[in-house]
Structure formats: C-alpha cells, structure tokens
Amino acid sequence: MEKTNIAIVGLGTVGSGVARLLLDHGDRTARHAGRTMWLRKAVVRDIEKAKQRMTLPDGVLTDSLDDVINDEEITVVAQLIGGLEPARTIMLKLMESGKDIVTANKALLAEHGPELFDRARQLGRSIAFEASVAGGIPIIANISQCLSANQLQSLEGILNGTSNFIVSQMDEKGSDYADVVAEAQRLGYAEADPTMDVDGTDAAQKLAILAHLAFGATINWNDIPRIGIDGLDPADLRYARELGYRIKLLAVANLTEAGLELSVAPTLLKIGTPLAEVRNAFNAIRAVGDAVGPVFYHGLGAGQMPTASAVVADLIDTAVGRTKLTFQTLEYFCGENPPRAIQRDAASLKGRFYLRLLVANHPGTLGAIANVLSDHSISIASVIQHETDTSESTDRMVPLVIMTHEATEGAASEATNKLEGLSVVSGSVVRLRVKD
Amino acid sequence: MEKTNIAIVGLGTVGSGVARLLLDHGDRTARHAGRTMWLRKAVVRDIEKAKQRMTLPDGVLTDSLDDVINDEEITVVAQLIGGLEPARTIMLKLMESGKDIVTANKALLAEHGPELFDRARQLGRSIAFEASVAGGIPIIANISQCLSANQLQSLEGILNGTSNFIVSQMDEKGSDYADVVAEAQRLGYAEADPTMDVDGTDAAQKLAILAHLAFGATINWNDIPRIGIDGLDPADLRYARELGYRIKLLAVANLTEAGLELSVAPTLLKIGTPLAEVRNAFNAIRAVGDAVGPVFYHGLGAGQMPTASAVVADLIDTAVGRTKLTFQTLEYFCGENPPRAIQRDAASLKGRFYLRLLVANHPGTLGAIANVLSDHSISIASVIQHETDTSESTDRMVPLVIMTHEATEGAASEATNKLEGLSVVSGSVVRLRVKD
C-alpha cells in the first residue's frame, strides 16, 4: 500500500488529538485515503512537556522544524500552532520546502489569507482549512463543493462556542455574565483571557472566511461590524424569553441588492427555530442557496476530537489529491477575482428591533416614546411593562421593552438617540436585532 | 477556458432543473469547476413533450441515446431516469462508451450497486450519486469524505419527504391518513401510487446506501426490517404528543457490539429534539462519529431544484476530477471488502416502547396488564387512561397507553403477544419504538 508521510507542527490539544487518530486508527485512515497515513514527525517547542502529554513512537518527537523541512518524504503537514507569528513564517517555510498544509488557524487565514494562498498557488502547494471554522461541522467543504451549484443568498451562524456556552448558561440559570464566564473558565469552555471569543472577534474572523468562500468577497475581518456578548444583561435574556425569543451571538452574511451585508451581534431568535435552540458549546450554520433552499448544519464547534476530526479529514483529502484539485480550481483569496461589493451603508438595512429603556413611571411616558418611534416610521409590534409595586413612589424609573416591526437600521439608530434625549428616559437604550 | 461536455439522459423534473442550472448559470458552474460546464445533449423519449416542458438551444435535444454514446467529446452524463430497467442497461452502455455517470436513482443503486460499481471500476469510470439520498442535503459527500476520520457509531434519518409530509400534516391537523395522502397527492408531495414512499421501501433503500458508506456493510435493502406509516392511526400521534413526543418515520443504522442494527419504522421522538422538529417535506440526518460527536444535517429532501443542486455539484466534482479520486479510493460496493456483520437477532436490541391497547373498563384490567409486562421484566414509565363518560356502560372498551422503560425487542414482542391474548384486551396492540 502506498504511504503518505505526515508531520504535525504543534502538539497542543488539537495536535495531540490528530496524533492519536493517526496512530490509533491507521486502518480507518488507510481505508478512507487508499494509502497509509503515516505520522513521521511531530514538532514541539518543549520535548519534555510533550512527553508528559502523550507517548509517541520513537523518533517522531522533535523540537526542530528542520527535521520536517529537510525531509523530502514528508509531503503533508498539519500546522497546528495558533497566533500570527511564528505561524505565518513557518507556513511559508513549509510550503517553500514542498509541503501541502492543513491548518486550524482561522486568525492567521483571516489576517494573512491572500498572502498565504497566493504563495501556495505560486509554489503549486495547497492549504486545507476545514478545522478553522466551526470545528466538527464540515462547513468549508460544504460551501466550497457540496453547494457549488448554488448562489448562496445568506449564511447565518453561531460560530463561537465560548459565547454560546456563556449565553446559554445565562439564559438557563439567569446568572450574570461575570459569574458564567468564571464557570466557563473553570470548565475549560473559556480561555483565561476570553476577550477574542466574547467580543465577537473570533466569530468575525470565521465569518470573513465563510463569506469569502460563499460570496467571493475578500473581507478584512476587522471591517465587519461586530458587537460581542460581553455587555449582555441577563434582564434582556429574560425579556426576550417572555417575548418568545432567545438571544444568541449571530454571525450573518446576507446578499442584498446593495451588496453583501455582514455583521456579528447578539440577536433575538424565535424559540423553536433551529438556530435559537443551539445550546452550550455547539455551533450551527444555516445556509440558503437559490437552488437547494435552506440547509442547516449543527455540531460541536470546538474541542480536541471534533477539531482533530476536521484536520484528519483534510489530511486524507490532501493525501488523496482532492484538496489540490479544489485549491487549484477555486482560487481562494485570489487577488484577481473581482471581490463582491460589501454593503457598507448599514443605515438602509432593514430588520426588526428589540429596545429596552428605563423610563419614568408616570402618565405621558409611553406616549412620548411612541411619538419618537412614529416620527421615524417605526411601528411597535409589542410592549412589555410590568406592573410595579404601587406602594413605591411613582417617581421610580421602570423598565420598558418594545419590539418593533420592520424598520431600517438608520431609523432605529436615530430614534434610539432621540429616545435617549427624552426627559422620561434614563440612561442609554439597549437595542438588539431580531430575526424571525 | 477548458470545457467539459455534458449530457443529460431523462429530462423530467430533476433533469430539466439540471438543464436550467447548466444553461442559466454557466458563470457560476465555471467558477466552481474551473472550466465551462457545457450541456451538449439531452436525451428524451418524446421530443415534442420535452419541447413543451422547456426550450433548449438548437441541437441539444435528441431521442437517440446513440447521439451521446457515439460522441467522444461528451465525458460526463447525468443519468436521470428512474426505475431499474432500462436505467441499468443505459448506465452500463454509457460507462462502456467512456462516460462518467452522475445519478439520482437510489432504487437502481440499492438493487444493482455492486454490479454497476464493479463494472465502473473495471472500466476506469466513476458513478456519483449525491442526489440519490436526501436530495439537497449533501450527506453522501459528508459521510464519505468530511467525516472520514471517524468511525461512525450511528445514523438516524428522516429520509422520505412524502412520509414526513403526511405524518406532519396528520400531527398538526389531526387528520386521517387517507385524507392527508389525498392532499399530499394534490400538492405534488405524493405520487399517484405512493406505496414505495409510505411503506418504508424508499427509506430502506436510502438507508442501505448510507449504511454502506458509513459502515462498509453491503446490505440488501430488502433485508432491512421496515414498517411504513401507512398503518398509522391519528390517535397514536395524539397520545404521543400528550406524552411529549412526535412520531416520525425514522431510519436507523446503529453499530452495536453484536453488529449493525438497521431499521425503518414510525418512532416516537421527544418534542424539541432536532429530528422530532423536522416538518413536512424536509429531510434530516443525525450522524454520530467517535471523534466528531453528533453532527446534524437538515434540508429539503426532494423537489426539482434541491435535487438538481446535488446533481450539478456531482457534475462539477466529476469534471474537476474529485469524484474519480474518491471513487477509486473508497471502493464503494466492492465485493472484496469484508462486509460488516448485520445484526439479525432483533430480539436482543434494547429500546423503550409505546403500547396502545383497547381494554375493558373494569377493575383488575390494569393489574392484569402490568403483571404481563412485569413477567417480561418490562417496567412502566408512564400510563395514559382518560376518564370516560360515567353514564356509559362500564363494559365499553377504552384505550390505554403505556410507555415502558428500556426493554429488549424480544421481551416487548413476547409481552405484546401475551397482552393480545388477555380477555381484558381487545384486538391487537399498537407497539412503536421510542427514541429519547
């Protein structure tokens, strides 16, 4: 049987999962690849630390990247180190020495995709990156190949498992954001510094990659308007539920007549719809194509073995030769492809909105607020104002929640500013988008 | 730009959808294939009838298969005629004249897969069949390639859109089976003779294909135990709902220690779980892999454009060369692969059961029934017996519904026979499986 020699660079959580699949399930990978998938080298920074993590066959573990670069028999490398540098330089070196790459590093691709993919094309190499988005859900292959007969019209995704875990727990237990983050860190669902996960950066980077595949748009992830879940108040989760919705950190790419609308934001989703019911560390994506209609994918978005599953599928595809064909054909991140216009005029986008205000509990308040909305052509779909204890002074401020009918983002934004200027409204208005 | 010449054999619903995608969206298919996907011939039985259906460019329409067979420039053929013959003979002829095949004909593959795939291998040709299972859901590619790092442990699917439409409508409207079938026929969701859809044949054929891909099992679809929805009573849908379940026609392939368990049967699924919420003509599949965990797919299982989407994706994969690599590697339906043992001793399978009995409304009835169950080590999880009109005679028979805890199929079957022999039980006992 033919043999493909493989190296892993970086033996962290995912890397050791990949090593385990290759070492423990050689029969399985050989059956799917039609050849032996042989782990020849695993490059780590600290050999002693790696030995504590897992036992590898003699001669596999090394701390020298040159052991891979100078070994012509190694043709495919799973590069599984995070961050931008030295990951970028290592990837370039590996490709220059003739290796095809499999990676899970979405930040690197979101930041340096065009450079790395151009270089790969020049060198006749390929980069596979299924594991970079949505872990165990094979969304890259599905968009690039399986749905290739379609013009995709929209992608909506829950792409960050940490945020979804936090929001699910806040929703189910009514806990505060800070308490749930502490619990998520204890359980290993959130990093010591979870900023990139909870502020929407990670979801925006993944969305930039998916939107490129689906719409040919070359997007700087940093240009995607994004709001994280770090400012989310449990009160909004409660009111949303009362209205029949859950709040999720939703990444959206939507093809409109004006161009491609992109956003990452906490969004109200109707209870019972598939995206609203995605719990804890799961991810999900709903794609709509003009031929296939809606297709929904749900699976584990992170974790050692789901991510390793995606990496090993890519290693097999690369060894079989499918990756090279796809890579050559699709010209990922090729500067010569005319990028699709990105919708930058957010003001004209339409949607429904959830507003929460702190208002004076006296006659005329609701009228004043309704007038502002009406002035901006925003009509009210539903209102929640709970009765307050009548023994308390009517001077007390009380929460008021309004769900609007469809309105433009511009009108909603202007109306929000006006509402914040009213004397009957205290502090700032919480405004969230709603998807039915 | 390179060009791949394509023929379509059979210009029915799906065939004309494929023609439309190729003719109207040449830019799109070219972008995904890296070459022009050129529709050169469409073979039909009746040219005049085809002309009424759609307008094709001059010279494309023909009623002679030889126009395709003798045209060496046609390299890929979408063979979109149903049934076993002449479909089988045509496919063999096309492959013998050097064409790669794309097909949606699951019955043909379920019946003659080994012969057709062996012949394709001998001839160096490929057969792509994404459209044969679950229409727009790309489950073939996902199992064969995307989840290739996994040993799949189970597949559960709603694979027949007609049955699911009928069951959903019975559930939502409380209508009788016959009335809903008539409506489904009127709306085009059911054929004039819907037997193959509603008796579980179609789902069993699809399950045989998926189980082969997932578990390497070569299965005669006719050996899969199957119960259709044609005997379903609206009363059972009502009781199921009262217990917190919906009934769906579920196809299951489950890898157990004793082998591969396969079945198609109406099954109670807990309300709120993804499979239970699959409505109308949608299909869905839940796959569990040992690395990736659970992955859930949901989309349109039939219809012109969803199925055409799958066919055109296969045409692109074939033109690019991916199909040939996959086909050569995976050795689909290759007689030389040791087939996985199929679990034939259904009696030892464990599960929960729903029982509905018509019982005498007098003291001692419930005790007699409980004793029979207890004698077979079956414990009762819940019971529904509604109060009946006390003015009526106590001799009247009343329905009694029992949900059991886990028991073996063998025990449940024996207990059912015993219950049917009790003097307090009238007629036959309805027994359905339950999945939590």
mmCIF file of N, CA and C in Angstrom, chain B residues 150-242:
data_model
loop_
_atom_site.group_PDB
_atom_site.id
_atom_site.type_symbol
_atom_site.label_atom_id
_atom_site.label_comp_id
_atom_site.label_asym_id
_atom_site.label_seq_id
_atom_site.Cartn_x
_atom_site.Cartn_y
_atom_site.Cartn_z
ATOM 1 N N ASN B 150 -13.616 9.512 11.272
ATOM 2 C CA ASN B 150 -14.432 8.897 12.314
ATOM 3 C C ASN B 150 -14.821 7.460 12.016
ATOM 4 N N GLN B 151 -14.966 6.665 13.058
ATOM 5 C CA GLN B 151 -15.827 5.508 12.954
ATOM 6 C C GLN B 151 -17.217 6.003 13.319
ATOM 7 N N LEU B 152 -18.120 6.028 12.345
ATOM 8 C CA LEU B 152 -19.473 6.432 12.695
ATOM 9 C C LEU B 152 -20.070 5.375 13.615
ATOM 10 N N GLN B 153 -20.852 5.839 14.580
ATOM 11 C CA GLN B 153 -21.457 4.920 15.539
ATOM 12 C C GLN B 153 -22.940 4.749 15.271
ATOM 13 N N SER B 154 -23.560 5.829 14.775
ATOM 14 C CA SER B 154 -24.968 5.696 14.407
ATOM 15 C C SER B 154 -25.367 6.732 13.371
ATOM 16 N N LEU B 155 -26.373 6.371 12.621
ATOM 17 C CA LEU B 155 -27.049 7.292 11.699
ATOM 18 C C LEU B 155 -28.530 7.184 11.999
ATOM 19 N N GLU B 156 -29.173 8.335 12.179
ATOM 20 C CA GLU B 156 -30.629 8.339 12.325
ATOM 21 C C GLU B 156 -31.158 9.350 11.331
ATOM 22 N N GLY B 157 -32.112 8.955 10.518
ATOM 23 C CA GLY B 157 -32.524 9.899 9.500
ATOM 24 C C GLY B 157 -33.998 9.873 9.189
ATOM 25 N N ILE B 158 -34.496 11.046 8.830
ATOM 26 C CA ILE B 158 -35.813 11.160 8.217
ATOM 27 C C ILE B 158 -35.526 11.305 6.740
ATOM 28 N N LEU B 159 -35.703 10.216 5.988
ATOM 29 C CA LEU B 159 -35.169 10.133 4.631
ATOM 30 C C LEU B 159 -36.254 10.141 3.567
ATOM 31 N N ASN B 160 -37.501 10.093 3.963
ATOM 32 C CA ASN B 160 -38.575 10.107 2.979
ATOM 33 C C ASN B 160 -39.487 11.309 3.219
ATOM 34 N N GLY B 161 -39.391 12.274 2.310
ATOM 35 C CA GLY B 161 -40.140 13.524 2.453
ATOM 36 C C GLY B 161 -41.643 13.330 2.369
ATOM 37 N N THR B 162 -42.085 12.400 1.528
ATOM 38 C CA THR B 162 -43.524 12.154 1.392
ATOM 39 C C THR B 162 -44.109 11.677 2.719
ATOM 40 N N SER B 163 -43.458 10.687 3.325
ATOM 41 C CA SER B 163 -43.936 10.180 4.617
ATOM 42 C C SER B 163 -43.918 11.280 5.663
ATOM 43 N N ASN B 164 -42.850 12.078 5.644
ATOM 44 C CA ASN B 164 -42.751 13.105 6.684
ATOM 45 C C ASN B 164 -43.808 14.178 6.495
ATOM 46 N N PHE B 165 -44.097 14.503 5.230
ATOM 47 C CA PHE B 165 -45.178 15.452 4.975
ATOM 48 C C PHE B 165 -46.498 14.903 5.512
ATOM 49 N N ILE B 166 -46.762 13.645 5.222
ATOM 50 C CA ILE B 166 -48.038 13.049 5.646
ATOM 51 C C ILE B 166 -48.133 13.007 7.175
ATOM 52 N N VAL B 167 -47.074 12.542 7.823
ATOM 53 C CA VAL B 167 -47.109 12.437 9.287
ATOM 54 C C VAL B 167 -47.214 13.822 9.924
ATOM 55 N N SER B 168 -46.486 14.811 9.370
ATOM 56 C CA SER B 168 -46.555 16.170 9.922
ATOM 57 C C SER B 168 -47.967 16.723 9.829
ATOM 58 N N GLN B 169 -48.611 16.507 8.686
ATOM 59 C CA GLN B 169 -49.960 17.032 8.496
ATOM 60 C C GLN B 169 -50.971 16.304 9.382
ATOM 61 N N MET B 170 -50.803 14.989 9.515
ATOM 62 C CA MET B 170 -51.688 14.244 10.425
ATOM 63 C C MET B 170 -51.538 14.778 11.843
ATOM 64 N N ASP B 171 -50.287 15.060 12.222
ATOM 65 C CA ASP B 171 -49.992 15.525 13.577
ATOM 66 C C ASP B 171 -50.574 16.916 13.806
ATOM 67 N N GLU B 172 -50.358 17.812 12.830
ATOM 68 C CA GLU B 172 -50.771 19.202 13.030
ATOM 69 C C GLU B 172 -52.276 19.379 12.917
ATOM 70 N N LYS B 173 -52.894 18.614 11.993
ATOM 71 C CA LYS B 173 -54.317 18.829 11.738
ATOM 72 C C LYS B 173 -55.205 17.744 12.334
ATOM 73 N N GLY B 174 -54.586 16.705 12.872
ATOM 74 C CA GLY B 174 -55.375 15.618 13.441
ATOM 75 C C GLY B 174 -56.137 14.837 12.375
ATOM 76 N N SER B 175 -55.731 14.966 11.117
ATOM 77 C CA SER B 175 -56.476 14.310 10.031
ATOM 78 C C SER B 175 -56.131 12.833 9.928
ATOM 79 N N ASP B 176 -57.003 12.102 9.230
ATOM 80 C CA ASP B 176 -56.760 10.688 8.961
ATOM 81 C C ASP B 176 -55.720 10.524 7.868
ATOM 82 N N TYR B 177 -55.076 9.381 7.897
ATOM 83 C CA TYR B 177 -54.053 9.053 6.905
ATOM 84 C C TYR B 177 -54.560 9.249 5.472
ATOM 85 N N ALA B 178 -55.713 8.679 5.166
ATOM 86 C CA ALA B 178 -56.214 8.705 3.779
ATOM 87 C C ALA B 178 -56.461 10.131 3.298
ATOM 88 N N ASP B 179 -57.008 10.980 4.191
ATOM 89 C CA ASP B 179 -57.282 12.367 3.798
ATOM 90 C C ASP B 179 -55.989 13.113 3.490
ATOM 91 N N VAL B 180 -54.967 12.890 4.319
ATOM 92 C CA VAL B 180 -53.708 13.605 4.127
ATOM 93 C C VAL B 180 -53.005 13.123 2.864
ATOM 94 N N VAL B 181 -53.087 11.820 2.589
ATOM 95 C CA VAL B 181 -52.470 11.303 1.362
ATOM 96 C C VAL B 181 -53.103 11.981 0.148
ATOM 97 N N ALA B 182 -54.424 12.109 0.175
ATOM 98 C CA ALA B 182 -55.115 12.757 -0.945
ATOM 99 C C ALA B 182 -54.623 14.198 -1.102
ATOM 100 N N GLU B 183 -54.461 14.890 0.025
ATOM 101 C CA GLU B 183 -53.983 16.270 -0.035
ATOM 102 C C GLU B 183 -52.544 16.310 -0.557
ATOM 103 N N ALA B 184 -51.709 15.378 -0.068
ATOM 104 C CA ALA B 184 -50.304 15.327 -0.495
ATOM 105 C C ALA B 184 -50.223 15.085 -2.002
ATOM 106 N N GLN B 185 -51.098 14.255 -2.515
ATOM 107 C CA GLN B 185 -51.118 13.990 -3.960
ATOM 108 C C GLN B 185 -51.512 15.251 -4.724
ATOM 109 N N ARG B 186 -52.509 15.954 -4.189
ATOM 110 C CA ARG B 186 -52.974 17.187 -4.825
ATOM 111 C C ARG B 186 -51.830 18.219 -4.873
ATOM 112 N N LEU B 187 -51.035 18.298 -3.797
ATOM 113 C CA LEU B 187 -49.953 19.287 -3.715
ATOM 114 C C LEU B 187 -48.666 18.823 -4.398
ATOM 115 N N GLY B 188 -48.653 17.594 -4.888
ATOM 116 C CA GLY B 188 -47.455 17.105 -5.566
ATOM 117 C C GLY B 188 -46.413 16.529 -4.622
ATOM 118 N N TYR B 189 -46.762 16.346 -3.345
ATOM 119 C CA TYR B 189 -45.814 15.753 -2.395
ATOM 120 C C TYR B 189 -45.875 14.224 -2.407
ATOM 121 N N ALA B 190 -46.922 13.681 -3.014
ATOM 122 C CA ALA B 190 -47.008 12.220 -3.100
ATOM 123 C C ALA B 190 -47.376 11.827 -4.520
ATOM 124 N N GLU B 191 -46.843 10.700 -4.969
ATOM 125 C CA GLU B 191 -47.153 10.204 -6.316
ATOM 126 C C GLU B 191 -48.559 9.597 -6.332
ATOM 127 N N ALA B 192 -49.033 9.369 -7.556
ATOM 128 C CA ALA B 192 -50.354 8.755 -7.702
ATOM 129 C C ALA B 192 -50.387 7.431 -6.940
ATOM 130 N N ASP B 193 -49.318 6.640 -7.074
ATOM 131 C CA ASP B 193 -49.185 5.443 -6.246
ATOM 132 C C ASP B 193 -48.034 5.667 -5.269
ATOM 133 N N PRO B 194 -48.346 6.040 -4.038
ATOM 134 C CA PRO B 194 -47.283 6.406 -3.093
ATOM 135 C C PRO B 194 -46.723 5.215 -2.304
ATOM 136 N N THR B 195 -47.033 4.004 -2.734
ATOM 137 C CA THR B 195 -46.699 2.826 -1.927
ATOM 138 C C THR B 195 -45.231 2.799 -1.469
ATOM 139 N N MET B 196 -44.304 2.975 -2.427
ATOM 140 C CA MET B 196 -42.878 2.845 -2.109
ATOM 141 C C MET B 196 -42.427 3.883 -1.073
ATOM 142 N N ASP B 197 -43.079 5.038 -1.071
ATOM 143 C CA ASP B 197 -42.729 6.061 -0.088
ATOM 144 C C ASP B 197 -43.298 5.731 1.288
ATOM 145 N N VAL B 198 -44.594 5.379 1.328
ATOM 146 C CA VAL B 198 -45.247 5.272 2.629
ATOM 147 C C VAL B 198 -45.045 3.913 3.309
ATOM 148 N N ASP B 199 -44.597 2.903 2.550
ATOM 149 C CA ASP B 199 -44.421 1.596 3.199
ATOM 150 C C ASP B 199 -42.988 1.381 3.684
ATOM 151 N N GLY B 200 -42.136 2.428 3.555
ATOM 152 C CA GLY B 200 -40.778 2.340 4.093
ATOM 153 C C GLY B 200 -39.744 1.834 3.090
ATOM 154 N N THR B 201 -40.185 1.436 1.879
ATOM 155 C CA THR B 201 -39.241 0.920 0.881
ATOM 156 C C THR B 201 -38.187 1.961 0.508
ATOM 157 N N ASP B 202 -38.659 3.163 0.169
ATOM 158 C CA ASP B 202 -37.745 4.227 -0.256
ATOM 159 C C ASP B 202 -36.727 4.554 0.849
ATOM 160 N N ALA B 203 -37.206 4.678 2.077
ATOM 161 C CA ALA B 203 -36.296 4.983 3.191
ATOM 162 C C ALA B 203 -35.305 3.842 3.402
ATOM 163 N N ALA B 204 -35.766 2.587 3.250
ATOM 164 C CA ALA B 204 -34.869 1.441 3.435
ATOM 165 C C ALA B 204 -33.793 1.421 2.347
ATOM 166 N N GLN B 205 -34.161 1.769 1.104
ATOM 167 C CA GLN B 205 -33.167 1.807 0.024
ATOM 168 C C GLN B 205 -32.115 2.876 0.295
ATOM 169 N N LYS B 206 -32.559 4.042 0.774
ATOM 170 C CA LYS B 206 -31.606 5.113 1.094
ATOM 171 C C LYS B 206 -30.726 4.713 2.267
ATOM 172 N N LEU B 207 -31.349 4.088 3.278
ATOM 173 C CA LEU B 207 -30.574 3.653 4.443
ATOM 174 C C LEU B 207 -29.518 2.630 4.039
ATOM 175 N N ALA B 208 -29.863 1.741 3.105
ATOM 176 C CA ALA B 208 -28.890 0.727 2.652
ATOM 177 C C ALA B 208 -27.666 1.415 2.036
ATOM 178 N N ILE B 209 -27.898 2.487 1.266
ATOM 179 C CA ILE B 209 -26.783 3.213 0.652
ATOM 180 C C ILE B 209 -25.944 3.912 1.723
ATOM 181 N N LEU B 210 -26.600 4.639 2.621
ATOM 182 C CA LEU B 210 -25.860 5.358 3.672
ATOM 183 C C LEU B 210 -25.093 4.392 4.572
ATOM 184 N N ALA B 211 -25.737 3.282 4.921
ATOM 185 C CA ALA B 211 -25.088 2.327 5.824
ATOM 186 C C ALA B 211 -23.883 1.692 5.145
ATOM 187 N N HIS B 212 -23.968 1.514 3.841
ATOM 188 C CA HIS B 212 -22.790 1.013 3.134
ATOM 189 C C HIS B 212 -21.642 1.996 3.238
ATOM 190 N N LEU B 213 -21.924 3.273 3.012
ATOM 191 C CA LEU B 213 -20.864 4.281 3.069
ATOM 192 C C LEU B 213 -20.302 4.427 4.477
ATOM 193 N N ALA B 214 -21.189 4.390 5.453
ATOM 194 C CA ALA B 214 -20.770 4.679 6.824
ATOM 195 C C ALA B 214 -20.126 3.475 7.500
ATOM 196 N N PHE B 215 -20.580 2.281 7.173
ATOM 197 C CA PHE B 215 -20.170 1.108 7.937
ATOM 198 C C PHE B 215 -19.560 0.015 7.063
ATOM 199 N N GLY B 216 -19.448 0.281 5.766
ATOM 200 C CA GLY B 216 -18.871 -0.731 4.874
ATOM 201 C C GLY B 216 -19.737 -1.957 4.722
ATOM 202 N N ALA B 217 -20.971 -1.857 5.153
ATOM 203 C CA ALA B 217 -21.860 -3.020 5.080
ATOM 204 C C ALA B 217 -22.489 -3.107 3.701
ATOM 205 N N THR B 218 -22.427 -4.274 3.087
ATOM 206 C CA THR B 218 -23.141 -4.466 1.834
ATOM 207 C C THR B 218 -24.479 -5.090 2.182
ATOM 208 N N ILE B 219 -25.519 -4.305 1.988
ATOM 209 C CA ILE B 219 -26.830 -4.667 2.506
ATOM 210 C C ILE B 219 -27.829 -4.786 1.374
ATOM 211 N N ASN B 220 -28.571 -5.843 1.395
ATOM 212 C CA ASN B 220 -29.721 -5.931 0.517
ATOM 213 C C ASN B 220 -30.836 -5.148 1.219
ATOM 214 N N TRP B 221 -31.272 -4.045 0.589
ATOM 215 C CA TRP B 221 -32.246 -3.171 1.272
ATOM 216 C C TRP B 221 -33.465 -3.946 1.720
ATOM 217 N N ASN B 222 -33.768 -5.018 0.997
ATOM 218 C CA ASN B 222 -34.963 -5.787 1.294
ATOM 219 C C ASN B 222 -34.834 -6.550 2.615
ATOM 220 N N ASP B 223 -33.587 -6.678 3.107
ATOM 221 C CA ASP B 223 -33.376 -7.346 4.397
ATOM 222 C C ASP B 223 -33.568 -6.409 5.584
ATOM 223 N N ILE B 224 -33.730 -5.115 5.325
ATOM 224 C CA ILE B 224 -33.882 -4.169 6.443
ATOM 225 C C ILE B 224 -35.309 -4.252 6.972
ATOM 226 N N PRO B 225 -35.478 -4.571 8.269
ATOM 227 C CA PRO B 225 -36.829 -4.619 8.835
ATOM 228 C C PRO B 225 -37.477 -3.247 8.689
ATOM 229 N N ARG B 226 -38.671 -3.204 8.135
ATOM 230 C CA ARG B 226 -39.275 -1.889 7.917
ATOM 231 C C ARG B 226 -40.782 -1.920 8.127
ATOM 232 N N ILE B 227 -41.243 -0.834 8.721
ATOM 233 C CA ILE B 227 -42.675 -0.602 8.906
ATOM 234 C C ILE B 227 -42.933 0.782 8.343
ATOM 235 N N GLY B 228 -43.960 0.926 7.550
ATOM 236 C CA GLY B 228 -44.253 2.226 6.965
ATOM 237 C C GLY B 228 -45.202 3.029 7.833
ATOM 238 N N ILE B 229 -45.647 4.146 7.279
ATOM 239 C CA ILE B 229 -46.594 4.984 8.023
ATOM 240 C C ILE B 229 -48.012 4.734 7.542
ATOM 241 N N ASP B 230 -48.165 3.782 6.619
ATOM 242 C CA ASP B 230 -49.492 3.586 6.018
ATOM 243 C C ASP B 230 -50.514 3.023 6.993
ATOM 244 N N GLY B 231 -50.036 2.463 8.117
ATOM 245 C CA GLY B 231 -50.996 1.961 9.089
ATOM 246 C C GLY B 231 -51.159 2.880 10.287
ATOM 247 N N LEU B 232 -50.607 4.084 10.206
ATOM 248 C CA LEU B 232 -50.568 4.953 11.388
ATOM 249 C C LEU B 232 -51.946 5.538 11.707
ATOM 250 N N ASP B 233 -52.303 5.478 12.972
ATOM 251 C CA ASP B 233 -53.592 5.968 13.442
ATOM 252 C C ASP B 233 -53.387 7.350 14.066
ATOM 253 N N PRO B 234 -54.211 8.347 13.701
ATOM 254 C CA PRO B 234 -54.046 9.692 14.295
ATOM 255 C C PRO B 234 -54.086 9.650 15.822
ATOM 256 N N ALA B 235 -54.761 8.652 16.390
ATOM 257 C CA ALA B 235 -54.842 8.558 17.855
ATOM 258 C C ALA B 235 -53.446 8.434 18.455
ATOM 259 N N ASP B 236 -52.570 7.675 17.771
ATOM 260 C CA ASP B 236 -51.218 7.491 18.306
ATOM 261 C C ASP B 236 -50.409 8.785 18.248
ATOM 262 N N LEU B 237 -50.625 9.579 17.208
ATOM 263 C CA LEU B 237 -49.957 10.885 17.146
ATOM 264 C C LEU B 237 -50.426 11.761 18.309
ATOM 265 N N ARG B 238 -51.730 11.693 18.636
ATOM 266 C CA ARG B 238 -52.271 12.493 19.735
ATOM 267 C C ARG B 238 -51.712 12.047 21.086
ATOM 268 N N TYR B 239 -51.726 10.732 21.314
ATOM 269 C CA TYR B 239 -51.193 10.244 22.597
ATOM 270 C C TYR B 239 -49.699 10.549 22.707
ATOM 271 N N ALA B 240 -48.989 10.379 21.613
ATOM 272 C CA ALA B 240 -47.549 10.658 21.629
ATOM 273 C C ALA B 240 -47.312 12.105 22.048
ATOM 274 N N ARG B 241 -48.098 12.993 21.472
ATOM 275 C CA ARG B 241 -47.926 14.410 21.776
ATOM 276 C C ARG B 241 -48.212 14.681 23.255
ATOM 277 N N GLU B 242 -49.246 14.010 23.762
ATOM 278 C CA GLU B 242 -49.595 14.174 25.178
ATOM 279 C C GLU B 242 -48.425 13.733 26.064
#
